[in-house]
Each structure stands twice: as structure tokens, then as C-alpha cells.
Amino acid sequence: MAILTLATQPFAGQRPGTSGLRKKVSVFRQPHYLENFVQSIFDSLEGSAGQTLVLGGDGRFHNRHAIQIIVRMAAAHGFGKVLVGRGGLLSTPALSCAIRKHGAFGGIVLSASHNPGGPDGDFGIKYNIGNGGPAPEKITEAIYARTATLAQYRISDAADLDLDRIGHTTLDGMQVEIIDPVTDYAELMRDLFDFESIRALFARGFTMRFDGMHAVSGPYAKVILEDMLGAPAGTVTNGEPLEDFGGHHPDPNPVNAAELIAYMASAQAPDFGAASDGDADRNMIVGRRFDVTPSDSLAILAVHATRVPGYRAGIAGIARSMPTSTAADRVAAALGVPCYETPTGWKFFGNLLDAGMATLCGEESYGSGSLHIREKDGVWAVLFWLNVLAVTGKSVETLVREHWARFGRNYYSRHDYEAVDSAAADALMANLRGKLASLPGQTLHGYTVALADDFAYTDPVDGSVSRNQGIRLVFSDGSRVVFRLSGTGTEGATLRVYLERYEADPARHDMPTQHALSGLIAVADQVAGIAARTDRHRPTVTT
Ligand code: VG1
Ligand code: CO
């Protein structure tokens, strides 16, 4: 076996977005494309010689091939050991858990998360640091800078590994261990939650459906829900990871998980429904004939945290991404703890969690998590809800309605305009930026603009500043409209418009969401000129 040094040339555009580098599979299949990016990651690390790297992915098309390449490059780079999930599988939260548990230097997760898979779908790669979380911008920018100058990469010429057999082997002097992808993670969940109470809940006949969307969460959900907690076999549906996710879009929202939503609205609906995304870091929570918004979910978990063993001592603070509704802010105020507002993307929560400033974090995009790891965590959120349902004996709907009665309701919706012409989307954002100074004081469709800005964030721990994180209009009644361009899409641009309206009066908590937000929807179009500039007259996806 030998270490080869191969000449290469830079590829344009290898800049990590909101969550790693995501491109079409066809882009990743170009010779040297993956290798260049991996070498750029390795070249940006200091002190990795002899250390441990954790490696796994969501099982999508190209996953196994990429794993073989990265293991051989890790050996060439001088890592001491690589831990690989069996079959090349590790959910994003399980990878974060494994980095922390095994004291690894870092990890690489192969996923394009909620983006579709298969030969014509998307692929992605992301580097996580030693705290288990996504690399901060300082590192992702260094990686990107390196991709622009790379002239060679190093790789072992060793034969392919057997990824399917648990155990130890060596590759060009580097240890390789194939680990069960579920074990460490399941143990962590058992330590955080009241498994006795949840087991008793299922024993009393409580019913649920977990839709794995043929992504990587299935094996985790089956072991934990069906084997450890005694949920009936068949509770987990679409539980086998498939390379193309069965042709579906593994994005757990009411549009892409329509089958689960329909089932939860039917006469056979179980007590509880949930779904997760490609890499199992997102969650959707559904009650019987009752959907829960991710922003409400975060707020409700925070209120009930002390009912859960892992959070019995209370929470130090909450962090939410800027577009996420302010429901959690009201809970933080009631608990007397701070609520931090960060840019979109989990990498911004890492410092707050490491510093002990926040305990729970969440995003409106069906993501929530806590200091137990440094990624958002889909199965964790489901277990948190099950724990609260078990110890309160209440239904999902009752818990949410009680929450609204106490704190008020934050009507919330996100409108996505996908695959919009990039130039038109950039022009729309530039035009909005140009208008910011003139908006405060204006009244539009009955809403008076109190603040209009381009969100910038100063990390309170390391002082780093992230600018241009979304245009924010805040109105005098606390309602908000936020505009951002997606940093995870692979086709044209995706414009996201986030809409939020606060309603304190319980007599007005039963309006259809889009109706409650109709005034703000009109404001958004008037200010941004969405229809005129993109020629789109309705969103591609409304969640
Ligand atoms: C989207 C979401 C963001 C999330 C990111 C990664 O980013 O809005 O909240 O952190 O996806 O989630 P963007 O830039 O497209 O809006 V995952 O589960 O796809 O890794
Ligand atoms: Co994801």
C-alpha cells in the first residue's frame, strides 16, 4: 500500500453554505471534486495528526463511494483512527454524539439533509469540530479559501473497506473501526429521558406513527421506539434508508410529509405523529388532527423542560434563529432566562452551548436540539414530546392550546419561492436593502414599521460578526416579515419569506394561519415586489 500524491485543479464554487457544501450528485461525481474539498478540509485543520475522525452519512446515493475515498484520504493525511458508522450510516445527531463520546478531533457528515437524493438528486459534505458541532464560519471560510488554490491531494491506494462488518481493521497504518450507528446515540437518549414513563405510556395503549421518510432516522427510531420503549411493531413507517429516499423529498413538513398529515387527520389517527428528514436532525410534531409549528414546539419544550430528567435542573437560556417566531422569547422571559437570536444555521448555536449560556435551541425549519450534542436532533425532539405527553397525560392539542392561552399565539408561516432566477432574487434583496432606511414609520396594510434592518449578529462568546443574515421588518405590534435567500439549495435561488403575527386574545386563536397572516402577506409582496420581480404569483412551498 502506498500514499499517492495526485495533481488537481481548483473547482469554482466550493463554498460551504448554511450547512456544508451541497451540490447535485452530478457535480460531486466529477473526477477530483470530492477529493479537492476533503483535502481542503484537512489542510485547514491544525493538530489532527494521530487523532480520531468520525465519518458517516445519511445513506443517500454516492454515500458509500464517498466514504471509501475519505477513509483513504484520512489515512494519507495522518489521522490515527477513523470511526465509521456501519454501512456508512450515521445520522447527523449520532455523528455529533460520537465525536463527543469518543473524544474525536472532528467528523465528516455526508448529507444534503432535506434535499432529494438519487443519481439526479443532491449530495453534501460538512465538517464538524471537536465539540461535535458544525465548523464555525472562520473554518468554513478557510476551507473555501483553500479550495481556490489547491494543486494536489493525497490518498492511499488501499483497497475498499468492508463497511458492513462491525469491528477493527487497519488501513495504511491508520486504525479503522466500524461502529454500530445507533448504540451510542440510543444510550444518550436513555440517559436524558424518562424511558420508564414512556414505556408505561405505550403499555397503556398510546399510539403513534413515526415516518422515517426512507431516510437515516428509521434505524434509530426502530431501536428506540419499538425495541427499547415497547411501541408496537409498525409504529415506524418508511423506516428503511434508501439511496433515493423512495423518490420522495425527505423534508418533514406538512407538504412533503403529506401522507403522515393525511393519516393524522383521518378517523384512524393515532395519538401522536412525527417525521424526520434525510439526516435525522429535523423533526415534525403532529397531534391528532392538529399540526404543531416548529417555533411553538421549541417554546413548549422549554416550558416543560423540568419535567424531563435531562433538564430537571432547569434551562440556562434559549437560542433561536432570527426568522424563528418569538414564542420562545416569551417563555424565556417568564422563566427569567435569556433568549438569544442568531443567524440561520446550527453553527451559530455552538458557542452559546459550549459557554453554558443556552440549553435549548431551535429553528423554524423543523429543527430543535439542546446541549446534549451540538447538532439539531430529530429523534431527541420526538422523545422530548413523548416524555412530556407521558408525564402530563395530556394530548398534543391540549398542550399547545394551554400554551397559547398562557402566552398568546404566534401565527407563523414560511413561504418558499424555489428555483427562482438568481439574478432576479439578488435584485429583489438589493432593492429591499436600499429601502430599509425609508421604511420605519410607514403604515402598510394597517401595520406600522417599527424597525427595518439587515440582520447582523455579534457572537457574544468570541465577538465574531456575521452580516447580511436576512432582511427584517418588525411592526409596532411585534409582527414580523423576514426575507432571506436559502444557503442550502442547488438550483437557482430560493427566496424564503417568514411571516409572524402575535395574537394574545384566546378568542382569536382559531383562525386559519394563512388567513391570520393575509395582511402581512400583502405587505411582503408590496415591499419586496415578489410577484413583479420573480414572476411567481404564489409560493412553491408554504409551511
Ligand atoms: C435551511 C434552514 C435552516 C437549516 C438549514 C440546514 O437553510 O432554513 O434553518 O439550519 O436548512 O438544515 P437555508 O439556508 O436553506 O434556509 V438541514 O436539516 O438541511 O441540514
Ligand atoms: Co437535516
Coordinates of C-alpha atoms and ligand atoms in Angstrom, one line a residue:
M1 CA 0.0 0.0 0.0
A2 CA 1.3 3.5 -0.8
I3 CA 0.2 7.1 -0.3
L4 CA -0.3 8.8 -3.7
T5 CA 0.0 12.5 -4.3
L6 CA -2.2 13.4 -7.2
A7 CA -2.2 16.7 -9.1
T8 CA -5.6 18.5 -9.3
Q9 CA -7.0 21.9 -10.2
P10 CA -9.4 24.1 -8.2
F11 CA -13.2 23.9 -8.8
A12 CA -15.1 27.2 -8.6
G13 CA -17.9 27.5 -6.0
Q14 CA -16.8 25.0 -3.3
R15 CA -18.1 27.4 -0.7
P16 CA -20.0 25.8 2.2
G17 CA -23.5 27.3 2.7
T18 CA -25.8 27.2 5.7
S19 CA -24.8 23.7 6.4
G20 CA -21.8 22.4 4.4
L21 CA -21.2 22.1 0.7
R22 CA -24.3 20.9 -1.2
K23 CA -24.4 20.3 -4.9
K24 CA -26.0 18.0 -7.4
V25 CA -24.7 14.4 -7.4
S26 CA -23.5 15.0 -11.0
V27 CA -21.3 17.8 -9.7
F28 CA -19.8 15.6 -7.0
R29 CA -19.2 12.8 -9.5
Q30 CA -16.7 14.9 -11.4
P31 CA -13.2 13.5 -11.0
H32 CA -11.4 15.0 -8.1
Y33 CA -14.4 17.2 -7.0
L34 CA -15.0 15.4 -3.6
E35 CA -11.2 14.8 -3.1
N36 CA -10.4 18.5 -3.6
F37 CA -12.9 19.5 -0.9
V38 CA -11.8 16.9 1.5
Q39 CA -8.2 17.8 1.1
S40 CA -9.1 21.5 1.7
I41 CA -10.8 20.5 4.9
F42 CA -7.8 18.5 6.1
D43 CA -5.4 21.3 5.1
S44 CA -7.4 23.7 7.2
L45 CA -7.0 21.7 10.4
E46 CA -4.2 22.1 12.9
G47 CA -3.0 19.3 15.1
S48 CA -5.1 16.4 13.6
A49 CA -2.1 14.0 13.2
G50 CA -2.7 10.8 15.1
Q51 CA -6.2 12.0 16.1
T52 CA -9.6 10.4 15.6
L53 CA -12.1 11.3 12.8
V54 CA -15.7 10.2 12.8
L55 CA -17.3 9.5 9.5
G56 CA -20.8 8.7 8.3
G57 CA -23.7 9.9 6.2
D58 CA -27.4 9.7 5.6
G59 CA -27.1 6.8 3.1
R60 CA -28.1 8.7 0.0
F61 CA -26.7 7.8 -3.4
H62 CA -22.9 8.3 -3.6
N63 CA -22.6 7.9 0.2
R64 CA -20.7 4.6 0.2
H65 CA -18.3 5.7 -2.6
A66 CA -17.5 9.0 -0.8
I67 CA -16.8 7.1 2.5
Q68 CA -14.3 4.9 0.8
I69 CA -12.4 7.9 -0.6
I70 CA -12.5 9.9 2.6
V71 CA -11.1 7.0 4.7
R72 CA -8.2 6.6 2.2
M73 CA -7.5 10.3 2.3
A74 CA -7.7 10.4 6.1
A75 CA -5.0 7.7 6.2
A76 CA -2.9 9.7 3.8
H77 CA -3.3 12.8 6.0
G78 CA -2.1 11.0 9.1
F79 CA -5.2 10.6 11.2
G80 CA -4.7 7.9 13.9
K81 CA -8.1 6.4 13.7
V82 CA -11.4 6.7 11.8
L83 CA -14.7 5.6 13.3
V84 CA -17.2 4.8 10.6
G85 CA -20.9 4.0 11.0
R86 CA -21.8 0.5 9.7
G87 CA -22.9 0.7 6.1
G88 CA -21.5 4.2 6.0
L89 CA -24.5 5.4 8.0
L90 CA -24.6 7.9 10.8
S91 CA -27.4 10.4 11.4
T92 CA -26.1 14.0 11.9
P93 CA -27.0 13.9 15.6
A94 CA -25.4 10.5 16.0
L95 CA -22.2 11.8 14.4
S96 CA -22.2 14.7 16.8
C97 CA -22.8 12.3 19.7
A98 CA -19.9 10.0 18.6
I99 CA -17.4 12.9 18.2
R100 CA -18.1 13.9 21.8
K101 CA -18.3 10.4 23.3
H102 CA -15.1 9.2 21.7
G103 CA -13.2 12.5 22.2
A104 CA -12.6 12.7 18.4
F105 CA -10.8 15.6 16.8
G106 CA -13.8 16.1 14.4
G107 CA -16.1 14.4 12.0
I108 CA -17.4 14.5 8.4
V109 CA -21.0 14.0 7.7
L110 CA -22.2 13.2 4.2
S111 CA -25.7 14.5 3.6
A112 CA -27.7 17.0 1.7
S113 CA -30.2 16.7 4.5
H114 CA -33.7 17.6 3.4
N115 CA -32.7 17.9 -0.3
P116 CA -33.8 15.0 -2.6
G117 CA -31.4 12.1 -3.3
G118 CA -30.6 9.6 -6.0
P119 CA -28.4 10.0 -9.1
D120 CA -30.3 13.1 -10.2
G121 CA -30.6 14.5 -6.6
D122 CA -28.2 16.3 -4.3
F123 CA -25.2 15.3 -2.3
G124 CA -23.4 17.2 0.5
I125 CA -20.4 17.2 2.9
K126 CA -19.9 19.0 6.1
Y127 CA -17.1 19.2 8.6
N128 CA -17.8 19.1 12.4
I129 CA -15.3 20.2 15.0
G130 CA -14.3 18.6 18.3
N131 CA -17.3 19.9 20.3
G132 CA -19.5 17.8 17.9
G133 CA -20.9 20.8 16.1
P134 CA -20.7 22.3 12.6
A135 CA -17.5 24.2 11.9
P136 CA -17.9 27.9 12.5
E137 CA -17.7 30.4 9.7
K138 CA -14.0 31.1 10.4
I139 CA -13.2 27.4 9.5
T140 CA -15.6 27.1 6.6
E141 CA -14.2 30.2 5.0
A142 CA -10.7 28.9 5.5
I143 CA -11.7 25.7 3.8
Y144 CA -13.3 27.6 0.9
A145 CA -10.1 29.8 0.5
R146 CA -8.1 26.6 0.3
T147 CA -10.3 25.1 -2.4
A148 CA -9.3 28.0 -4.6
T149 CA -5.5 27.3 -4.5
L150 CA -5.4 23.5 -4.2
A151 CA -3.0 21.9 -6.6
Q152 CA -2.7 18.3 -5.2
Y153 CA -4.3 15.9 -2.8
R154 CA -3.1 12.8 -1.1
I155 CA -4.8 9.4 -0.9
S156 CA -3.9 5.9 0.0
D157 CA -4.2 3.3 -2.8
A158 CA -5.5 0.7 -0.4
A159 CA -8.5 -1.5 -1.4
D160 CA -12.1 -0.7 -0.4
L161 CA -13.1 -1.4 3.2
D162 CA -15.9 -3.8 4.1
L163 CA -18.3 -1.2 5.6
D164 CA -20.8 -3.7 6.7
R165 CA -18.9 -5.6 9.3
I166 CA -18.6 -4.2 12.9
G167 CA -15.0 -4.3 14.1
H168 CA -11.4 -3.1 13.8
T169 CA -9.0 -3.1 10.9
T170 CA -6.1 -1.0 9.7
L171 CA -5.6 0.9 6.5
D172 CA -2.1 2.1 5.6
G173 CA -1.2 2.3 9.3
M174 CA -4.4 4.0 10.4
Q175 CA -6.9 2.2 12.6
V176 CA -10.4 1.9 11.3
E177 CA -13.3 0.9 13.4
I178 CA -16.8 0.2 12.0
I179 CA -19.3 1.0 14.8
D180 CA -23.0 0.3 15.2
P181 CA -24.5 3.7 14.2
V182 CA -27.3 3.5 16.8
T183 CA -25.8 2.3 20.1
D184 CA -24.0 5.4 21.4
Y185 CA -26.9 7.6 20.5
A186 CA -29.6 5.3 22.0
E187 CA -27.6 5.3 25.3
L188 CA -27.5 9.1 25.3
M189 CA -31.3 9.2 24.8
R190 CA -31.9 6.7 27.6
D191 CA -29.9 8.9 29.9
L192 CA -31.8 12.1 29.1
F193 CA -35.4 10.9 29.1
D194 CA -37.8 9.1 31.4
F195 CA -37.9 5.8 29.5
E196 CA -40.0 4.1 32.2
S197 CA -42.8 6.7 31.9
I198 CA -42.7 6.5 28.1
R199 CA -42.8 2.7 28.2
A200 CA -45.8 2.8 30.5
L201 CA -47.5 5.3 28.2
F202 CA -47.2 2.8 25.3
A203 CA -48.2 -0.1 27.6
R204 CA -51.4 1.9 28.3
G205 CA -52.3 1.8 24.6
F206 CA -50.9 5.2 23.4
T207 CA -50.5 5.1 19.7
M208 CA -48.1 6.9 17.4
R209 CA -46.7 6.9 13.9
F210 CA -43.1 7.9 13.1
D211 CA -42.4 8.4 9.4
G212 CA -38.8 7.8 8.6
M213 CA -39.3 9.1 5.0
H214 CA -36.9 6.3 3.9
A215 CA -34.0 8.3 5.3
V216 CA -31.5 7.6 8.1
S217 CA -33.8 8.1 11.1
G218 CA -35.6 4.8 10.6
P219 CA -33.0 2.5 12.3
Y220 CA -32.7 4.9 15.2
A221 CA -36.5 5.2 15.6
K222 CA -37.0 1.5 15.4
V223 CA -34.4 0.6 18.0
I224 CA -35.5 3.3 20.4
L225 CA -39.3 3.4 20.0
E226 CA -40.1 -0.2 19.1
D227 CA -37.3 -2.2 20.9
M228 CA -36.5 0.0 23.9
L229 CA -39.8 1.7 24.6
G230 CA -42.2 -1.0 23.5
A231 CA -44.1 0.8 20.9
P232 CA -45.9 -1.7 18.7
A233 CA -44.1 -3.0 15.6
G234 CA -45.1 -0.9 12.6
T235 CA -45.0 2.3 14.7
V236 CA -42.1 3.4 12.5
T237 CA -43.1 3.6 8.8
N238 CA -40.8 4.1 5.8
G239 CA -38.1 3.0 8.2
E240 CA -35.6 1.5 5.7
P241 CA -33.0 4.1 4.5
L242 CA -33.0 4.1 0.7
E243 CA -30.4 5.7 -1.6
D244 CA -33.1 7.8 -3.3
F245 CA -35.5 8.1 -0.2
G246 CA -38.1 6.2 -2.3
G247 CA -38.2 9.1 -4.7
H248 CA -39.5 11.4 -2.0
H249 CA -38.3 14.7 -0.7
P250 CA -37.1 13.8 2.9
D251 CA -38.2 17.1 4.3
P252 CA -40.5 16.7 7.2
N253 CA -43.1 19.4 6.7
P254 CA -46.8 19.2 6.0
V255 CA -46.2 19.5 2.3
N256 CA -43.6 16.8 1.9
A257 CA -44.9 14.5 4.6
A258 CA -48.4 14.8 3.3
E259 CA -49.1 11.1 3.8
L260 CA -48.5 11.4 7.5
I261 CA -50.5 14.6 7.8
A262 CA -53.5 12.9 6.0
Y263 CA -53.2 9.9 8.3
M264 CA -53.1 12.1 11.4
A265 CA -56.3 13.8 10.1
S266 CA -58.1 10.5 9.4
A267 CA -60.5 8.5 11.5
Q268 CA -57.7 6.1 12.3
A269 CA -55.3 8.8 13.5
P270 CA -53.1 7.7 16.4
D271 CA -52.4 9.9 19.4
F272 CA -49.1 11.3 18.1
G273 CA -47.3 11.6 14.8
A274 CA -43.7 12.6 13.9
A275 CA -41.3 12.6 11.0
S276 CA -37.7 13.4 10.4
D277 CA -35.5 14.4 7.4
G278 CA -32.7 12.9 5.4
D279 CA -30.0 13.1 8.1
A280 CA -32.5 12.9 11.0
D281 CA -31.7 16.2 12.5
R282 CA -35.2 17.7 11.8
N283 CA -38.5 16.8 13.4
M284 CA -42.1 17.5 12.7
I285 CA -44.6 17.0 15.5
V286 CA -48.3 16.3 14.8
G287 CA -51.2 15.7 17.1
R288 CA -54.4 14.0 16.2
R289 CA -55.9 16.4 13.6
F290 CA -53.6 19.1 14.9
D291 CA -50.2 20.3 13.5
V292 CA -47.6 21.9 15.7
T293 CA -45.4 24.7 14.3
P294 CA -41.6 24.2 15.0
S295 CA -41.5 27.6 16.7
D296 CA -44.3 26.6 19.1
S297 CA -42.6 23.2 19.6
L298 CA -39.5 24.9 20.9
A299 CA -41.4 27.2 23.2
I300 CA -43.5 24.3 24.6
L301 CA -40.4 22.1 25.2
A302 CA -38.8 25.0 27.1
V303 CA -41.9 25.4 29.3
H304 CA -42.0 21.7 30.2
A305 CA -38.2 21.1 30.3
T306 CA -38.1 20.5 34.0
R307 CA -40.5 17.5 33.6
V308 CA -37.7 15.7 31.7
P309 CA -34.8 14.1 33.7
G310 CA -32.1 15.6 31.5
Y311 CA -33.4 19.1 32.1
R312 CA -34.7 18.7 35.6
A313 CA -32.4 21.4 36.9
G314 CA -33.9 24.0 34.6
I315 CA -32.5 25.7 31.5
A316 CA -29.9 28.4 31.4
G317 CA -31.2 30.1 28.2
I318 CA -32.9 29.6 24.9
A319 CA -31.4 30.3 21.5
R320 CA -33.4 30.6 18.3
S321 CA -32.6 31.6 14.7
M322 CA -33.7 35.1 13.8
P323 CA -36.6 34.0 11.5
T324 CA -38.0 31.6 14.1
S325 CA -41.0 33.0 15.9
T326 CA -40.7 34.9 19.1
A327 CA -42.9 32.4 21.0
A328 CA -39.7 31.1 22.8
D329 CA -38.8 34.7 23.8
R330 CA -42.0 34.9 25.9
V331 CA -41.2 31.6 27.6
A332 CA -37.6 32.7 28.3
A333 CA -39.0 36.0 29.8
A334 CA -41.4 34.0 32.0
L335 CA -38.6 31.7 33.2
G336 CA -36.2 34.6 33.8
V337 CA -33.6 33.3 31.4
P338 CA -32.1 35.0 28.3
C339 CA -33.2 34.3 24.7
Y340 CA -30.5 34.7 22.0
E341 CA -31.3 35.5 18.4
T342 CA -28.8 34.0 16.0
P343 CA -28.5 33.8 12.2
T344 CA -30.0 30.8 10.4
G345 CA -27.9 27.6 10.7
W346 CA -26.9 25.4 13.6
K347 CA -23.3 26.5 13.6
F348 CA -24.3 29.7 15.4
F349 CA -25.5 27.8 18.5
G350 CA -22.3 26.1 19.2
N351 CA -20.5 28.8 21.2
L352 CA -23.7 29.6 23.3
L353 CA -24.0 25.9 24.2
D354 CA -20.3 25.5 24.9
A355 CA -20.3 28.5 27.1
G356 CA -23.4 27.2 29.1
M357 CA -25.4 30.3 28.0
A358 CA -28.2 28.3 26.3
T359 CA -29.6 24.9 27.0
L360 CA -32.3 24.6 24.3
C361 CA -32.0 25.8 20.7
G362 CA -34.4 25.9 17.7
E363 CA -35.1 26.9 14.2
E364 CA -38.4 27.5 12.4
S365 CA -37.2 24.9 9.8
Y366 CA -38.3 21.9 11.9
G367 CA -35.1 21.8 13.9
S368 CA -34.7 21.7 17.7
G369 CA -32.0 20.5 20.0
S370 CA -30.1 21.1 23.2
L371 CA -26.7 21.0 24.8
H372 CA -26.7 17.2 24.8
I373 CA -24.9 17.4 21.4
R374 CA -24.0 20.2 19.0
E375 CA -26.5 19.5 16.2
K376 CA -30.2 19.7 16.0
D377 CA -31.8 16.3 16.7
G378 CA -35.0 14.9 15.3
V379 CA -35.4 11.7 17.4
W380 CA -34.5 13.7 20.5
A381 CA -37.4 16.1 19.9
V382 CA -39.8 13.3 19.4
L383 CA -38.7 11.7 22.7
F384 CA -38.9 15.0 24.5
W385 CA -42.5 15.3 23.4
L386 CA -43.2 11.7 24.3
N387 CA -41.8 12.3 27.8
V388 CA -43.9 15.4 28.3
L389 CA -47.1 13.6 27.0
A390 CA -46.3 10.7 29.3
V391 CA -45.9 12.7 32.5
T392 CA -48.7 15.2 31.9
G393 CA -51.2 12.7 30.5
K394 CA -52.4 15.5 28.1
S395 CA -52.8 15.4 24.3
V396 CA -50.6 17.3 21.9
E397 CA -53.6 19.6 21.1
T398 CA -54.3 20.3 24.8
L399 CA -50.6 21.1 25.5
V400 CA -50.5 23.6 22.6
R401 CA -53.8 25.2 23.4
E402 CA -52.8 25.6 27.0
H403 CA -49.6 27.2 25.9
W404 CA -51.4 29.7 23.6
A405 CA -53.9 30.6 26.5
R406 CA -51.0 31.4 28.8
F407 CA -48.5 33.1 26.4
G408 CA -50.6 34.1 23.4
R409 CA -50.4 32.6 19.9
N410 CA -47.7 33.4 17.4
Y411 CA -49.3 32.8 14.0
Y412 CA -46.4 31.7 11.8
S413 CA -45.8 30.6 8.2
R414 CA -42.8 30.4 5.8
H415 CA -43.4 30.9 2.1
D416 CA -40.6 29.5 -0.2
Y417 CA -40.1 30.5 -3.8
E418 CA -37.9 27.8 -5.1
A419 CA -35.6 27.8 -8.2
V420 CA -36.1 31.5 -8.8
D421 CA -33.7 33.1 -11.3
S422 CA -30.6 34.0 -9.2
A423 CA -30.2 37.5 -10.7
A424 CA -33.9 38.3 -10.0
A425 CA -33.6 37.1 -6.4
D426 CA -30.4 39.1 -5.9
A427 CA -32.0 42.2 -7.3
L428 CA -35.0 41.7 -5.1
M429 CA -32.8 41.6 -2.0
A430 CA -30.7 44.5 -3.1
N431 CA -33.8 46.6 -3.7
L432 CA -35.1 45.7 -0.2
R433 CA -31.7 46.7 1.3
G434 CA -31.9 50.0 -0.5
K435 CA -35.4 50.7 1.0
L436 CA -34.6 49.9 4.6
A437 CA -33.9 53.5 5.8
S438 CA -37.2 54.8 4.4
L439 CA -39.5 52.1 5.9
P440 CA -39.7 52.9 9.6
G441 CA -42.8 54.9 10.4
Q442 CA -44.6 53.8 7.2
T443 CA -48.0 52.1 7.7
L444 CA -48.7 49.3 5.2
H445 CA -52.0 47.4 5.2
G446 CA -52.5 48.5 8.8
Y447 CA -49.0 47.5 10.0
T448 CA -46.7 50.3 11.1
V449 CA -43.0 49.5 10.5
A450 CA -41.1 50.0 13.8
L451 CA -37.7 48.5 12.6
A452 CA -36.2 47.6 9.3
D453 CA -32.7 46.2 9.0
D454 CA -30.4 43.6 7.5
F455 CA -29.8 41.3 10.4
A456 CA -26.2 41.2 11.7
Y457 CA -25.0 39.1 14.6
T458 CA -22.2 39.5 17.0
D459 CA -21.3 36.3 18.7
P460 CA -21.4 37.1 22.4
V461 CA -18.7 34.5 23.1
D462 CA -15.9 35.1 20.5
G463 CA -17.1 38.5 19.2
S464 CA -17.2 37.4 15.6
V465 CA -19.6 39.3 13.4
S466 CA -21.9 37.8 10.7
R467 CA -23.6 40.3 8.4
N468 CA -26.4 40.2 5.8
Q469 CA -28.3 37.4 7.5
G470 CA -31.7 38.4 6.4
I471 CA -33.9 41.5 5.9
R472 CA -36.1 42.0 8.9
L473 CA -39.2 44.2 9.1
V474 CA -40.6 44.4 12.7
F475 CA -44.0 46.2 13.1
S476 CA -45.3 48.1 16.1
D477 CA -47.5 45.2 17.3
G478 CA -44.5 42.8 17.3
S479 CA -45.5 41.2 14.0
R480 CA -42.6 40.4 11.6
V481 CA -41.8 39.8 8.0
V482 CA -38.3 38.4 7.2
F483 CA -36.7 37.8 3.8
R484 CA -33.7 35.6 3.2
L485 CA -32.1 33.6 0.3
S486 CA -31.5 30.0 1.1
G487 CA -28.0 28.8 1.6
T488 CA -28.8 25.1 1.0
G489 CA -30.4 25.0 -2.4
T490 CA -28.7 23.7 -5.5
E491 CA -30.9 25.2 -8.3
G492 CA -31.2 28.9 -8.9
A493 CA -32.1 30.8 -5.8
T494 CA -34.7 30.1 -3.2
L495 CA -36.4 33.1 -1.6
R496 CA -37.8 32.5 1.9
V497 CA -40.4 34.8 3.3
Y498 CA -41.1 34.3 7.0
L499 CA -44.3 35.7 8.4
E500 CA -45.3 36.1 12.1
R501 CA -48.2 37.7 13.9
Y502 CA -48.8 37.7 17.6
E503 CA -52.3 37.3 19.0
A504 CA -52.9 37.5 22.7
D505 CA -56.7 37.0 22.7
P506 CA -57.7 33.3 23.2
A507 CA -61.0 34.1 21.3
R508 CA -58.8 34.6 18.2
H509 CA -56.6 31.5 18.4
D510 CA -58.6 29.5 15.9
M511 CA -58.1 31.4 12.7
P512 CA -56.6 29.5 9.7
T513 CA -53.0 30.5 9.6
Q514 CA -52.8 31.9 6.1
H515 CA -55.9 34.0 6.8
A516 CA -54.5 35.3 10.0
L517 CA -51.4 36.3 8.1
S518 CA -53.1 37.7 5.0
G519 CA -52.3 41.4 5.8
L520 CA -48.6 40.6 6.3
I521 CA -48.5 38.5 3.1
A522 CA -49.8 41.6 1.3
V523 CA -47.1 43.8 3.0
A524 CA -44.4 41.3 1.9
D525 CA -45.4 41.5 -1.7
Q526 CA -45.8 45.2 -1.6
V527 CA -42.4 45.9 -0.1
A528 CA -40.4 43.3 -2.0
G529 CA -42.3 43.2 -5.3
I530 CA -42.1 39.4 -5.2
A531 CA -44.7 38.8 -8.0
A532 CA -43.4 41.5 -10.2
R533 CA -39.7 40.6 -9.8
T534 CA -39.8 36.8 -9.9
D535 CA -43.0 36.3 -11.9
R536 CA -44.2 34.0 -9.2
H537 CA -47.7 34.6 -8.0
R538 CA -47.7 32.0 -5.2
P539 CA -45.0 30.3 -3.2
T540 CA -43.7 26.9 -4.3
V541 CA -44.0 25.6 -0.7
T542 CA -46.0 27.0 2.2
T543 CA -45.3 25.7 5.6
Ligands
VG1_1 C1 -32.2 25.6 5.8 C2 -33.0 26.1 7.0 C3 -32.1 26.3 8.2 C4 -31.3 25.0 8.5 C5 -30.6 24.5 7.2 C6 -29.9 23.2 7.4 O1 -31.2 26.6 5.5 O2 -33.7 27.3 6.7 O3 -32.8 26.7 9.3 O4 -30.4 25.2 9.5 O5 -31.5 24.4 6.2 O6 -30.9 22.2 7.8 P1 -31.5 27.6 4.3 O7 -30.2 28.4 4.2 O8 -31.8 26.8 3.0 O9 -32.6 28.5 4.6 V1 -30.6 20.6 7.3 O10 -31.6 19.7 8.2 O11 -31.0 20.8 5.7 O12 -29.0 20.4 7.4
CO2 CO -31.1 17.8 8.1

